[in-house]
PDB file of C-alpha atoms in Angstrom:
ATOM      1  CA  MET A   1      70.718  86.605 112.940  1.00 48.00           C
ATOM      2  CA  SER A   2      73.801  86.186 110.735  1.00 54.00           C
ATOM      3  CA  ILE A   3      74.771  84.133 107.737  1.00 57.00           C
ATOM      4  CA  ILE A   4      76.739  81.774 109.958  1.00 61.00           C
ATOM      5  CA  PHE A   5      73.906  81.285 112.473  1.00 62.00           C
ATOM      6  CA  PRO A   6      70.559  81.597 110.702  1.00 64.00           C
ATOM      7  CA  ASP A   7      67.414  82.086 112.764  1.00 69.00           C
ATOM      8  CA  PRO A   8      65.314  78.992 113.615  1.00 71.00           C
ATOM      9  CA  GLY A   9      62.791  79.767 110.867  1.00 72.00           C
ATOM     10  CA  GLU A  10      65.565  79.664 108.278  1.00 71.00           C
ATOM     11  CA  TRP A  11      66.796  76.318 109.647  1.00 67.00           C
ATOM     12  CA  LYS A  12      63.305  74.881 109.217  1.00 72.00           C
ATOM     13  CA  ALA A  13      63.157  76.148 105.632  1.00 71.00           C
ATOM     14  CA  ARG A  14      66.588  74.656 104.865  1.00 66.00           C
ATOM     15  CA  VAL A  15      65.605  71.263 106.286  1.00 67.00           C
ATOM     16  CA  GLN A  16      62.385  71.305 104.262  1.00 69.00           C
ATOM     17  CA  ARG A  17      64.304  72.070 101.043  1.00 67.00           C
ATOM     18  CA  ILE A  18      66.706  69.198 101.783  1.00 65.00           C
ATOM     19  CA  GLU A  19      63.859  66.799 102.500  1.00 64.00           C
ATOM     20  CA  GLU A  20      62.162  67.724  99.214  1.00 67.00           C
ATOM     21  CA  LYS A  21      65.249  66.746  97.259  1.00 69.00           C
ATOM     22  CA  THR A  22      65.900  63.079  96.762  1.00 72.00           C
ATOM     23  CA  MET A  23      69.210  61.412  96.101  1.00 72.00           C
ATOM     24  CA  PRO A  24      69.416  59.965  92.620  1.00 79.00           C
ATOM     25  CA  ILE A  25      69.676  56.217  92.393  1.00 87.00           C
ATOM     26  CA  LEU A  26      72.823  55.284  90.480  1.00 95.00           C
ATOM     27  CA  PRO A  27      72.403  51.630  89.488  1.00 94.00           C
ATOM     28  CA  ILE A  28      75.289  51.440  87.005  1.00 96.00           C
ATOM     29  CA  THR A  29      77.780  53.167  89.294  1.00 97.00           C
ATOM     30  CA  SER A  30      76.517  51.085  92.230  1.00 96.00           C
ATOM     31  CA  PHE A  31      77.026  47.842  90.319  1.00 97.00           C
ATOM     32  CA  LEU A  32      80.512  48.833  89.190  1.00 98.00           C
ATOM     33  CA  THR A  33      81.467  49.969  92.683  1.00 98.00           C
ATOM     34  CA  ALA A  34      80.511  46.529  93.997  1.00 97.00           C
ATOM     35  CA  ALA A  35      82.453  44.850  91.181  1.00 98.00           C
ATOM     36  CA  PHE A  36      85.518  47.020  91.815  1.00 98.00           C
ATOM     37  CA  ALA A  37      85.354  46.278  95.557  1.00 98.00           C
ATOM     38  CA  ILE A  38      85.468  42.559  94.772  1.00 98.00           C
ATOM     39  CA  ALA A  39      88.282  43.162  92.279  1.00 97.00           C
ATOM     40  CA  LEU A  40      90.289  45.044  94.915  1.00 97.00           C
ATOM     41  CA  VAL A  41      90.011  42.086  97.278  1.00 97.00           C
ATOM     42  CA  GLY A  42      91.053  39.879  94.358  1.00 96.00           C
ATOM     43  CA  LEU A  43      94.133  42.028  93.828  1.00 96.00           C
ATOM     44  CA  SER A  44      94.937  42.304  97.547  1.00 95.00           C
ATOM     45  CA  PHE A  45      94.637  38.658  98.580  1.00 95.00           C
ATOM     46  CA  PRO A  46      97.550  37.426  96.403  1.00 93.00           C
ATOM     47  CA  ILE A  47      99.735  40.119  97.986  1.00 92.00           C
ATOM     48  CA  SER A  48      98.974  38.756 101.441  1.00 92.00           C
ATOM     49  CA  LEU A  49      99.681  35.196 100.331  1.00 93.00           C
ATOM     50  CA  ARG A  50     102.964  36.189  98.711  1.00 91.00           C
ATOM     51  CA  ARG A  51     104.020  38.170 101.783  1.00 90.00           C
ATOM     52  CA  LEU A  52     103.489  35.068 103.916  1.00 90.00           C
ATOM     53  CA  LYS A  53     105.456  32.949 101.474  1.00 90.00           C
ATOM     54  CA  VAL A  54     108.482  35.268 101.264  1.00 86.00           C
ATOM     55  CA  GLY A  55     108.279  36.303 104.926  1.00 81.00           C
ATOM     56  CA  ASP A  56     108.255  40.025 104.225  1.00 79.00           C
ATOM     57  CA  MET A  57     105.201  41.648 105.774  1.00 80.00           C
ATOM     58  CA  VAL A  58     106.169  45.293 105.118  1.00 82.00           C
ATOM     59  CA  GLY A  59     107.436  47.019 101.988  1.00 76.00           C
ATOM     60  CA  ASP A  60     107.908  45.488  98.574  1.00 72.00           C
ATOM     61  CA  SER A  61     110.926  43.310  99.373  1.00 75.00           C
ATOM     62  CA  ASN A  62     113.287  42.096  96.658  1.00 84.00           C
ATOM     63  CA  ASP A  63     110.705  39.617  95.404  1.00 86.00           C
ATOM     64  CA  ASP A  64     109.726  40.470  91.818  1.00 87.00           C
ATOM     65  CA  SER A  65     106.384  38.663  92.039  1.00 88.00           C
ATOM     66  CA  LEU A  66     105.432  40.562  95.194  1.00 90.00           C
ATOM     67  CA  ARG A  67     106.407  43.869  93.597  1.00 90.00           C
ATOM     68  CA  ARG A  68     104.265  43.184  90.507  1.00 90.00           C
ATOM     69  CA  ARG A  69     101.289  42.312  92.698  1.00 91.00           C
ATOM     70  CA  ILE A  70     101.738  45.451  94.790  1.00 92.00           C
ATOM     71  CA  ARG A  71     101.987  47.631  91.680  1.00 92.00           C
ATOM     72  CA  ALA A  72      98.891  46.032  90.108  1.00 93.00           C
ATOM     73  CA  GLN A  73      96.923  46.797  93.268  1.00 95.00           C
ATOM     74  CA  GLY A  74      98.469  50.262  93.635  1.00 94.00           C
ATOM     75  CA  ASN A  75      97.689  51.207  90.060  1.00 95.00           C
ATOM     76  CA  PHE A  76      94.102  50.038  90.571  1.00 96.00           C
ATOM     77  CA  ILE A  77      93.807  52.242  93.671  1.00 97.00           C
ATOM     78  CA  GLU A  78      95.298  55.214  91.813  1.00 97.00           C
ATOM     79  CA  TYR A  79      92.672  55.265  89.056  1.00 98.00           C
ATOM     80  CA  VAL A  80      89.463  53.520  90.151  1.00 98.00           C
ATOM     81  CA  PRO A  81      88.289  55.944  92.886  1.00 98.00           C
ATOM     82  CA  LEU A  82      88.360  59.019  90.638  1.00 98.00           C
ATOM     83  CA  GLY A  83      86.828  57.004  87.817  1.00 98.00           C
ATOM     84  CA  LEU A  84      83.924  55.915  90.035  1.00 98.00           C
ATOM     85  CA  ILE A  85      83.354  59.401  91.428  1.00 98.00           C
ATOM     86  CA  GLY A  86      83.272  60.802  87.910  1.00 98.00           C
ATOM     87  CA  LEU A  87      81.046  58.005  86.682  1.00 98.00           C
ATOM     88  CA  GLY A  88      78.614  58.647  89.528  1.00 97.00           C
ATOM     89  CA  LEU A  89      78.492  62.347  88.648  1.00 96.00           C
ATOM     90  CA  VAL A  90      77.881  61.542  84.988  1.00 97.00           C
ATOM     91  CA  GLU A  91      75.107  59.119  85.907  1.00 96.00           C
ATOM     92  CA  ALA A  92      73.589  61.572  88.424  1.00 94.00           C
ATOM     93  CA  GLN A  93      73.282  64.158  85.647  1.00 93.00           C
ATOM     94  CA  ALA A  94      70.842  61.831  83.880  1.00 90.00           C
ATOM     95  CA  SER A  95      73.285  61.056  81.085  1.00 94.00           C
ATOM     96  CA  PRO A  96      72.168  58.356  78.664  1.00 95.00           C
ATOM     97  CA  ALA A  97      72.628  54.883  80.138  1.00 95.00           C
ATOM     98  CA  TRP A  98      74.671  53.804  77.111  1.00 97.00           C
ATOM     99  CA  LEU A  99      77.219  56.535  77.862  1.00 97.00           C
ATOM    100  CA  VAL A 100      77.489  55.559  81.532  1.00 97.00           C
ATOM    101  CA  VAL A 101      77.892  51.891  80.553  1.00 98.00           C
ATOM    102  CA  LEU A 102      80.471  52.796  77.892  1.00 98.00           C
ATOM    103  CA  ILE A 103      82.569  54.812  80.354  1.00 98.00           C
ATOM    104  CA  GLY A 104      82.227  52.243  83.142  1.00 98.00           C
ATOM    105  CA  GLY A 105      82.963  49.394  80.768  1.00 98.00           C
ATOM    106  CA  ALA A 106      86.096  51.106  79.465  1.00 98.00           C
ATOM    107  CA  LEU A 107      87.282  51.683  83.025  1.00 98.00           C
ATOM    108  CA  ALA A 108      86.536  48.104  84.087  1.00 98.00           C
ATOM    109  CA  LEU A 109      88.095  46.518  81.002  1.00 98.00           C
ATOM    110  CA  GLY A 110      91.080  48.824  81.256  1.00 98.00           C
ATOM    111  CA  ARG A 111      91.718  47.877  84.867  1.00 97.00           C
ATOM    112  CA  LEU A 112      91.256  44.163  84.122  1.00 96.00           C
ATOM    113  CA  LEU A 113      93.684  44.191  81.192  1.00 97.00           C
ATOM    114  CA  HIS A 114      96.217  46.212  83.143  1.00 96.00           C
ATOM    115  CA  ALA A 115      96.115  43.779  86.078  1.00 94.00           C
ATOM    116  CA  ILE A 116      96.464  40.758  83.785  1.00 94.00           C
ATOM    117  CA  GLY A 117      99.348  42.503  82.049  1.00 94.00           C
ATOM    118  CA  MET A 118     101.051  43.106  85.387  1.00 91.00           C
ATOM    119  CA  PHE A 119     100.708  39.472  86.469  1.00 88.00           C
ATOM    120  CA  ARG A 120     101.862  38.094  83.098  1.00 91.00           C
ATOM    121  CA  SER A 121     104.539  40.731  82.460  1.00 89.00           C
ATOM    122  CA  SER A 122     102.741  41.727  79.256  1.00 94.00           C
ATOM    123  CA  ALA A 123     103.521  45.304  78.289  1.00 95.00           C
ATOM    124  CA  SER A 124     100.930  45.241  75.510  1.00 97.00           C
ATOM    125  CA  LEU A 125      98.062  44.268  77.845  1.00 96.00           C
ATOM    126  CA  ARG A 126      99.168  46.841  80.381  1.00 96.00           C
ATOM    127  CA  GLY A 127      99.327  49.469  77.647  1.00 97.00           C
ATOM    128  CA  ILE A 128      95.864  48.683  76.309  1.00 98.00           C
ATOM    129  CA  GLY A 129      94.559  48.721  79.869  1.00 97.00           C
ATOM    130  CA  MET A 130      96.023  52.158  80.501  1.00 97.00           C
ATOM    131  CA  VAL A 131      94.676  53.545  77.223  1.00 98.00           C
ATOM    132  CA  LEU A 132      91.168  52.346  78.138  1.00 98.00           C
ATOM    133  CA  THR A 133      91.536  53.812  81.622  1.00 98.00           C
ATOM    134  CA  TYR A 134      92.679  57.166  80.222  1.00 98.00           C
ATOM    135  CA  LEU A 135      89.808  57.073  77.719  1.00 98.00           C
ATOM    136  CA  ALA A 136      87.272  56.502  80.515  1.00 98.00           C
ATOM    137  CA  LEU A 137      88.671  59.381  82.575  1.00 98.00           C
ATOM    138  CA  LEU A 138      88.727  61.722  79.579  1.00 98.00           C
ATOM    139  CA  LEU A 139      85.137  60.800  78.676  1.00 98.00           C
ATOM    140  CA  VAL A 140      84.078  61.538  82.260  1.00 98.00           C
ATOM    141  CA  ALA A 141      85.898  64.886  82.197  1.00 97.00           C
ATOM    142  CA  GLY A 142      84.461  65.798  78.800  1.00 97.00           C
ATOM    143  CA  ARG A 143      80.892  64.948  79.780  1.00 97.00           C
ATOM    144  CA  LEU A 144      81.142  66.849  83.049  1.00 96.00           C
ATOM    145  CA  LEU A 145      82.654  69.920  81.375  1.00 95.00           C
ATOM    146  CA  VAL A 146      80.035  69.931  78.614  1.00 94.00           C
ATOM    147  CA  SER A 147      77.230  69.776  81.170  1.00 89.00           C
ATOM    148  CA  LEU A 148      78.398  72.867  83.107  1.00 85.00           C
TER     149      LEU A 148
END
Protein backbone atom coordinates (compact mmCIF):
# COMPACT_ATOMS: atom_id res chain seq x y z
CA MET A 1 0.00 0.00 0.00
CA SER A 2 1.24 3.53 0.75
CA ILE A 3 3.12 5.24 3.52
CA ILE A 4 -0.12 6.72 4.84
CA PHE A 5 -2.00 3.39 4.82
CA PRO A 6 0.44 0.54 5.44
CA ASP A 7 -0.64 -3.01 4.68
CA PRO A 8 -2.00 -5.15 7.56
CA GLY A 9 1.31 -6.98 7.96
CA GLU A 10 3.08 -3.67 8.57
CA TRP A 11 0.45 -2.68 11.16
CA LYS A 12 1.11 -5.93 13.04
CA ALA A 13 4.86 -5.27 12.98
CA ARG A 14 4.35 -1.71 14.25
CA VAL A 15 2.13 -2.88 17.12
CA GLN A 16 4.68 -5.54 18.06
CA ARG A 17 7.49 -2.94 18.14
CA ILE A 18 5.36 -0.68 20.36
CA GLU A 19 4.50 -3.54 22.70
CA GLU A 20 8.19 -4.45 23.05
CA LYS A 21 9.02 -0.96 24.25
CA THR A 22 8.13 -0.08 27.79
CA MET A 23 7.49 3.35 29.21
CA PRO A 24 10.17 4.41 31.65
CA ILE A 25 9.08 4.85 35.22
CA LEU A 26 9.87 8.39 36.36
CA PRO A 27 9.67 8.34 40.16
CA ILE A 28 11.28 11.73 40.81
CA THR A 29 9.22 13.55 38.19
CA SER A 30 6.10 11.71 39.37
CA PHE A 31 6.68 12.76 42.97
CA LEU A 32 7.31 16.38 42.01
CA THR A 33 4.27 16.45 39.74
CA ALA A 34 2.13 15.33 42.68
CA ALA A 35 3.76 17.94 44.93
CA PHE A 36 3.25 20.69 42.35
CA ALA A 37 -0.41 19.68 41.89
CA ILE A 38 -0.94 20.11 45.64
CA ALA A 39 0.97 23.40 45.54
CA LEU A 40 -1.26 24.67 42.72
CA VAL A 41 -4.35 23.95 44.80
CA GLY A 42 -2.61 25.72 47.68
CA LEU A 43 -2.06 28.76 45.49
CA SER A 44 -5.56 28.66 43.97
CA PHE A 45 -7.66 28.26 47.12
CA PRO A 46 -6.67 31.64 48.65
CA ILE A 47 -7.70 33.30 45.37
CA SER A 48 -11.17 31.80 45.66
CA LEU A 49 -11.47 32.86 49.29
CA ARG A 50 -10.34 36.40 48.50
CA ARG A 51 -12.74 36.64 45.55
CA LEU A 52 -15.61 35.73 47.87
CA LYS A 53 -14.48 38.29 50.42
CA VAL A 54 -14.16 41.19 47.96
CA GLY A 55 -17.14 40.10 45.86
CA ASP A 56 -15.26 40.12 42.57
CA MET A 57 -15.51 36.73 40.89
CA VAL A 58 -13.90 37.70 37.55
CA GLY A 59 -10.72 39.60 36.77
CA ASP A 60 -8.18 40.92 39.23
CA SER A 61 -10.27 43.73 40.71
CA ASN A 62 -8.67 46.71 42.45
CA ASP A 63 -7.79 44.58 45.46
CA ASP A 64 -4.01 44.44 45.89
CA SER A 65 -4.10 41.20 47.89
CA LEU A 66 -6.18 39.47 45.21
CA ARG A 67 -3.82 40.68 42.48
CA ARG A 68 -0.76 39.34 44.33
CA ARG A 69 -2.43 35.97 44.79
CA ILE A 70 -3.42 35.81 41.13
CA ARG A 71 0.11 36.70 40.02
CA ALA A 72 1.68 34.12 42.36
CA GLN A 73 -0.56 31.44 40.86
CA GLY A 74 -0.08 32.74 37.31
CA ASN A 75 3.69 32.78 37.62
CA PHE A 76 3.59 29.22 38.96
CA ILE A 77 1.52 28.13 35.94
CA GLU A 78 3.90 29.91 33.56
CA TYR A 79 7.01 28.00 34.66
CA VAL A 80 6.10 24.69 36.31
CA PRO A 81 4.63 22.83 33.30
CA LEU A 82 7.70 23.32 31.09
CA GLY A 83 9.95 22.56 34.05
CA LEU A 84 8.16 19.25 34.69
CA ILE A 85 8.15 18.25 31.03
CA GLY A 86 11.87 18.95 30.82
CA LEU A 87 12.54 17.17 34.09
CA GLY A 88 10.64 14.12 32.85
CA LEU A 89 12.70 14.08 29.65
CA VAL A 90 15.93 14.37 31.63
CA GLU A 91 14.87 11.54 33.93
CA ALA A 92 13.68 9.40 30.99
CA GLN A 93 17.16 9.66 29.46
CA ALA A 94 18.53 7.78 32.47
CA SER A 95 20.33 10.84 33.81
CA PRO A 96 21.90 10.41 37.24
CA ALA A 97 19.30 10.63 40.00
CA TRP A 98 21.30 13.36 41.75
CA LEU A 99 20.97 15.57 38.66
CA VAL A 100 17.22 15.01 38.40
CA VAL A 101 16.82 15.75 42.12
CA LEU A 102 19.03 18.85 41.82
CA ILE A 103 16.99 20.24 38.92
CA GLY A 104 13.65 19.35 40.50
CA GLY A 105 14.73 20.72 43.86
CA ALA A 106 15.84 24.01 42.31
CA LEU A 107 12.51 24.30 40.52
CA ALA A 108 10.50 23.45 43.64
CA LEU A 109 12.49 25.75 45.94
CA GLY A 110 12.39 28.51 43.36
CA ARG A 111 8.62 28.31 43.05
CA LEU A 112 8.18 28.17 46.83
CA LEU A 113 10.37 31.21 47.46
CA HIS A 114 8.71 33.15 44.67
CA ALA A 115 5.23 32.44 46.05
CA ILE A 116 6.27 33.42 49.58
CA GLY A 117 7.83 36.57 48.17
CA MET A 118 4.60 37.42 46.36
CA PHE A 119 2.48 36.96 49.49
CA ARG A 120 4.89 38.92 51.72
CA SER A 121 5.78 41.58 49.14
CA SER A 122 9.44 40.55 49.40
CA ALA A 123 11.34 41.41 46.25
CA SER A 124 14.42 39.55 47.46
CA LEU A 125 12.56 36.25 47.96
CA ARG A 126 10.84 36.64 44.62
CA GLY A 127 14.19 37.34 42.98
CA ILE A 128 15.89 34.32 44.52
CA GLY A 129 12.90 32.22 43.51
CA MET A 130 13.15 33.37 39.91
CA VAL A 131 16.91 32.78 39.78
CA LEU A 132 16.40 29.20 41.00
CA THR A 133 13.61 28.69 38.49
CA TYR A 134 15.76 30.02 35.64
CA LEU A 135 18.64 27.82 36.82
CA ALA A 136 16.41 24.72 36.76
CA LEU A 137 15.17 25.49 33.25
CA LEU A 138 18.69 26.17 31.97
CA LEU A 139 19.97 22.93 33.52
CA VAL A 140 17.14 21.03 31.81
CA ALA A 141 17.92 22.70 28.48
CA GLY A 142 21.65 22.07 28.84
CA ARG A 143 21.22 18.40 29.72
CA LEU A 144 18.78 17.81 26.88
CA LEU A 145 21.02 19.57 24.34
CA VAL A 146 24.12 17.67 25.48
CA SER A 147 22.30 14.35 25.13
CA LEU A 148 21.30 14.92 21.48
